[in-house]
mmCIF file of C-alpha atoms in Angstrom:
data_model
loop_
_atom_site.group_PDB
_atom_site.id
_atom_site.type_symbol
_atom_site.label_atom_id
_atom_site.label_comp_id
_atom_site.label_asym_id
_atom_site.label_seq_id
_atom_site.Cartn_x
_atom_site.Cartn_y
_atom_site.Cartn_z
ATOM 1 C CA MET A 1 14.915 -18.832 -5.863
ATOM 2 C CA LYS A 2 11.904 -20.924 -4.895
ATOM 3 C CA THR A 3 10.580 -23.392 -7.468
ATOM 4 C CA LEU A 4 7.370 -22.820 -9.375
ATOM 5 C CA GLU A 5 5.657 -25.431 -7.194
ATOM 6 C CA ASP A 6 6.907 -23.803 -3.984
ATOM 7 C CA GLN A 7 5.747 -20.359 -5.104
ATOM 8 C CA LEU A 8 2.298 -21.597 -6.146
ATOM 9 C CA VAL A 9 1.846 -23.726 -3.005
ATOM 10 C CA GLN A 10 2.606 -20.771 -0.776
ATOM 11 C CA TYR A 11 0.148 -18.599 -2.723
ATOM 12 C CA ALA A 12 -2.479 -21.369 -2.975
ATOM 13 C CA ALA A 13 -2.518 -21.751 0.806
ATOM 14 C CA TYR A 14 -4.317 -18.394 0.914
ATOM 15 C CA HIS A 15 -6.691 -19.420 -1.892
ATOM 16 C CA ARG A 16 -8.588 -22.626 -1.233
ATOM 17 C CA ASP A 17 -12.126 -21.272 -1.691
ATOM 18 C CA ARG A 18 -13.245 -21.591 -5.320
ATOM 19 C CA ARG A 19 -15.235 -18.335 -5.079
ATOM 20 C CA ASN A 20 -12.090 -16.504 -4.050
ATOM 21 C CA ILE A 21 -10.146 -18.082 -6.904
ATOM 22 C CA ALA A 22 -12.944 -17.060 -9.290
ATOM 23 C CA THR A 23 -12.714 -13.420 -8.155
ATOM 24 C CA HIS A 24 -9.011 -13.565 -8.909
ATOM 25 C CA PHE A 25 -9.789 -14.450 -12.543
ATOM 26 C CA VAL A 26 -11.313 -10.961 -12.845
ATOM 27 C CA GLY A 27 -9.476 -8.976 -10.172
ATOM 28 C CA ILE A 28 -5.883 -9.788 -10.999
ATOM 29 C CA PRO A 29 -6.126 -9.073 -14.740
ATOM 30 C CA LEU A 30 -7.913 -5.789 -13.946
ATOM 31 C CA ILE A 31 -5.200 -4.794 -11.474
ATOM 32 C CA MET A 32 -2.533 -5.686 -14.007
ATOM 33 C CA LEU A 33 -4.360 -3.684 -16.678
ATOM 34 C CA GLY A 34 -4.624 -0.711 -14.326
ATOM 35 C CA ILE A 35 -0.903 -0.834 -13.582
ATOM 36 C CA ALA A 36 -0.084 -1.204 -17.271
ATOM 37 C CA VAL A 37 -2.191 1.806 -18.179
ATOM 38 C CA LEU A 38 -0.828 3.981 -15.371
ATOM 39 C CA LEU A 39 2.789 3.037 -16.146
ATOM 40 C CA SER A 40 2.292 3.699 -19.858
ATOM 41 C CA ARG A 41 3.025 7.396 -19.274
ATOM 42 C CA PRO A 42 5.282 9.206 -19.600
ATOM 43 C CA THR A 43 6.717 7.971 -22.864
ATOM 44 C CA LEU A 44 10.281 8.795 -23.669
ATOM 45 C CA GLN A 45 11.715 8.931 -27.155
ATOM 46 C CA PHE A 46 15.135 7.386 -27.690
ATOM 47 C CA ALA A 47 16.722 6.561 -31.053
ATOM 48 C CA GLY A 48 13.333 6.733 -32.758
ATOM 49 C CA LEU A 49 11.721 4.323 -30.244
ATOM 50 C CA SER A 50 9.112 5.077 -27.580
ATOM 51 C CA ALA A 51 9.517 3.693 -24.087
ATOM 52 C CA SER A 52 7.537 4.038 -20.879
ATOM 53 C CA PRO A 53 8.157 2.928 -17.298
ATOM 54 C CA LEU A 54 5.889 -0.023 -18.114
ATOM 55 C CA LEU A 55 8.465 -1.573 -20.418
ATOM 56 C CA ALA A 56 11.008 -2.012 -17.624
ATOM 57 C CA VAL A 57 8.398 -3.555 -15.296
ATOM 58 C CA VAL A 58 7.067 -5.898 -17.973
ATOM 59 C CA ALA A 59 10.558 -6.988 -19.037
ATOM 60 C CA ALA A 60 11.577 -7.762 -15.439
ATOM 61 C CA ALA A 61 8.341 -9.654 -14.732
ATOM 62 C CA ALA A 62 8.597 -11.653 -17.981
ATOM 63 C CA VAL A 63 12.183 -12.683 -17.186
ATOM 64 C CA PHE A 64 11.131 -13.725 -13.668
ATOM 65 C CA TYR A 65 8.224 -15.815 -14.989
ATOM 66 C CA VAL A 66 10.279 -17.492 -17.729
ATOM 67 C CA LEU A 67 13.058 -18.357 -15.268
ATOM 68 C CA LEU A 68 10.477 -19.834 -12.907
ATOM 69 C CA ASP A 69 8.805 -21.991 -15.594
ATOM 70 C CA LEU A 70 9.312 -21.753 -19.355
ATOM 71 C CA ARG A 71 5.782 -22.733 -20.429
ATOM 72 C CA LEU A 72 3.920 -20.600 -17.888
ATOM 73 C CA GLY A 73 6.494 -17.853 -18.349
ATOM 74 C CA LEU A 74 5.830 -17.675 -22.079
ATOM 75 C CA LEU A 75 2.080 -17.594 -21.439
ATOM 76 C CA MET A 76 2.597 -14.760 -18.950
ATOM 77 C CA ALA A 77 4.901 -12.925 -21.397
ATOM 78 C CA ALA A 78 2.138 -13.066 -24.008
ATOM 79 C CA PHE A 79 -0.375 -11.615 -21.550
ATOM 80 C CA LEU A 80 2.129 -8.936 -20.520
ATOM 81 C CA ALA A 81 2.622 -8.058 -24.190
ATOM 82 C CA LEU A 82 -1.152 -7.696 -24.583
ATOM 83 C CA ILE A 83 -1.528 -5.357 -21.623
ATOM 84 C CA THR A 84 1.530 -3.413 -22.779
ATOM 85 C CA TRP A 85 -0.198 -2.851 -26.092
ATOM 86 C CA ILE A 86 -3.378 -1.763 -24.327
ATOM 87 C CA GLY A 87 -1.305 0.514 -22.083
ATOM 88 C CA ALA A 88 0.323 2.147 -25.101
ATOM 89 C CA TRP A 89 -3.122 2.702 -26.618
ATOM 90 C CA ALA A 90 -4.382 4.168 -23.347
ATOM 91 C CA ALA A 91 -1.402 6.511 -23.197
ATOM 92 C CA SER A 92 -2.633 8.116 -26.422
ATOM 93 C CA LEU A 93 -5.967 9.024 -24.819
ATOM 94 C CA SER A 94 -6.717 12.277 -23.080
ATOM 95 C CA THR A 95 -5.272 12.524 -19.584
ATOM 96 C CA ALA A 96 -8.717 12.204 -18.036
ATOM 97 C CA ALA A 97 -9.556 9.059 -20.062
ATOM 98 C CA TRP A 98 -6.107 7.551 -19.410
ATOM 99 C CA LEU A 99 -6.351 8.194 -15.687
ATOM 100 C CA THR A 100 -9.960 6.969 -15.452
ATOM 101 C CA LEU A 101 -9.161 3.724 -17.292
ATOM 102 C CA GLY A 102 -6.020 3.105 -15.218
ATOM 103 C CA THR A 103 -7.361 3.959 -11.775
ATOM 104 C CA GLY A 104 -10.794 2.479 -12.500
ATOM 105 C CA SER A 105 -9.315 -0.881 -13.556
ATOM 106 C CA PHE A 106 -6.980 -0.885 -10.568
ATOM 107 C CA VAL A 107 -9.664 -0.053 -7.999
ATOM 108 C CA VAL A 108 -12.317 -2.402 -9.415
ATOM 109 C CA GLY A 109 -9.716 -5.179 -9.549
ATOM 110 C CA TRP A 110 -8.940 -4.713 -5.854
ATOM 111 C CA VAL A 111 -12.640 -4.689 -4.986
ATOM 112 C CA PHE A 112 -12.891 -8.170 -6.586
ATOM 113 C CA GLN A 113 -9.816 -9.292 -4.643
ATOM 114 C CA PHE A 114 -11.123 -8.155 -1.286
ATOM 115 C CA VAL A 115 -14.578 -9.637 -1.856
ATOM 116 C CA GLY A 116 -12.900 -12.971 -2.656
ATOM 117 C CA HIS A 117 -10.778 -12.822 0.444
ATOM 118 C CA ALA A 118 -13.838 -11.992 2.550
ATOM 119 C CA TRP A 119 -15.352 -15.256 1.268
ATOM 120 C CA GLU A 120 -12.059 -17.041 1.917
ATOM 121 C CA GLY A 121 -11.871 -15.623 5.429
ATOM 122 C CA ARG A 122 -8.175 -15.035 4.996
ATOM 123 C CA LYS A 123 -6.006 -12.033 4.163
ATOM 124 C CA PRO A 124 -4.346 -11.783 0.765
ATOM 125 C CA ALA A 125 -1.005 -13.574 0.397
ATOM 126 C CA PHE A 126 0.948 -10.417 -0.320
ATOM 127 C CA VAL A 127 0.266 -9.157 3.221
ATOM 128 C CA ASP A 128 2.693 -11.795 4.507
ATOM 129 C CA ASP A 129 5.007 -11.889 1.442
ATOM 130 C CA LEU A 130 5.216 -9.174 -1.169
ATOM 131 C CA ALA A 131 6.231 -11.790 -3.712
ATOM 132 C CA GLY A 132 2.522 -12.648 -3.768
ATOM 133 C CA LEU A 133 2.017 -9.598 -5.937
ATOM 134 C CA LEU A 134 4.078 -11.260 -8.673
ATOM 135 C CA ILE A 135 2.852 -14.790 -8.030
ATOM 136 C CA GLY A 136 -0.877 -13.868 -8.128
ATOM 137 C CA PRO A 137 -0.943 -13.476 -11.915
ATOM 138 C CA LEU A 138 0.986 -16.718 -12.311
ATOM 139 C CA PHE A 139 -1.512 -18.469 -10.000
ATOM 140 C CA VAL A 140 -4.399 -17.284 -12.190
ATOM 141 C CA ALA A 141 -2.634 -18.517 -15.335
ATOM 142 C CA ALA A 142 -1.987 -21.895 -13.660
ATOM 143 C CA GLU A 143 -5.626 -22.158 -12.539
ATOM 144 C CA ILE A 144 -6.792 -21.489 -16.088
ATOM 145 C CA LEU A 145 -4.523 -24.265 -17.341
ATOM 146 C CA PHE A 146 -5.882 -26.586 -14.652
ATOM 147 C CA LEU A 147 -9.439 -25.846 -15.769
ATOM 148 C CA LEU A 148 -8.411 -26.762 -19.306
ATOM 149 C CA GLY A 149 -7.036 -30.069 -18.056
ATOM 150 C CA LEU A 150 -3.434 -29.009 -18.527
ATOM 151 C CA ARG A 151 -0.526 -29.258 -16.050
ATOM 152 C CA ASP A 152 -2.415 -31.749 -13.928
ATOM 153 C CA GLU A 153 0.781 -32.938 -12.266
ATOM 154 C CA LEU A 154 1.332 -29.411 -10.959
ATOM 155 C CA ARG A 155 -2.293 -29.118 -9.768
ATOM 156 C CA VAL A 156 -2.001 -32.409 -7.875
ATOM 157 C CA ALA A 157 1.306 -31.373 -6.293
ATOM 158 C CA ILE A 158 -0.189 -28.055 -5.173
ATOM 159 C CA GLU A 159 -3.293 -29.703 -3.736
ATOM 160 C CA LEU A 160 -1.203 -32.295 -1.895
ATOM 161 C CA ARG A 161 0.763 -29.537 -0.161
ATOM 162 C CA ALA A 162 -1.815 -26.711 0.165
ATOM 163 C CA GLY A 163 -4.913 -28.859 0.615
ATOM 164 C CA PRO A 164 -7.994 -29.305 -1.556
ATOM 165 C CA THR A 165 -10.085 -26.431 -2.760
ATOM 166 C CA ARG A 166 -13.511 -25.884 -1.259
ATOM 167 C CA GLY A 167 -16.544 -25.530 -3.514
ATOM 168 C CA GLY A 168 -15.362 -27.814 -6.294
ATOM 169 C CA ARG A 169 -14.077 -27.178 -9.783
ATOM 170 C CA PRO A 170 -16.033 -28.192 -12.844
ATOM 171 C CA GLY A 171 -14.345 -31.138 -14.509
ATOM 172 C CA ALA A 172 -11.664 -31.661 -11.891
ATOM 173 C CA ALA A 173 -11.255 -33.350 -8.532
ATOM 174 C CA THR A 174 -11.361 -31.092 -5.483
ATOM 175 C CA GLY A 175 -8.845 -33.072 -3.487
ATOM 176 C CA ALA A 176 -5.672 -34.956 -4.022
#
């Protein structure tokens, strides 16, 4: 398995424009929310517990993220728990409301993604490597940490290998 740095460098190579990165802060969580809502049905009852297809997806993703990096993995697991809770709530809504929330979030999230990649002038990373679909959320989490001044060693390593971002970042250097 590639290291966290290797995964983020490969993904970051497609995301050097700060406007594109900014659209990912909105687009990726919306896409994840849409998926969570849509996979929250059907719910199955087993031994007094409710389960949906979402639980298997979230469990697998959380394990992948934790194995890749404990700290970022735990942050991602917390976010996955939040969207699982929202998905469970959405599953209790009428079918029309559930479907509107799920598909609406998913579609609007992709609109943000494609606008960002139009600014970037480069196709999304998942077009060349489907792993980008899993790494995208981790990239957003890492970028948030970088904005907070955390994991600077990782930011520097990524920028050394993928190149500096264009457009600057408040409070941080744009190059290595």
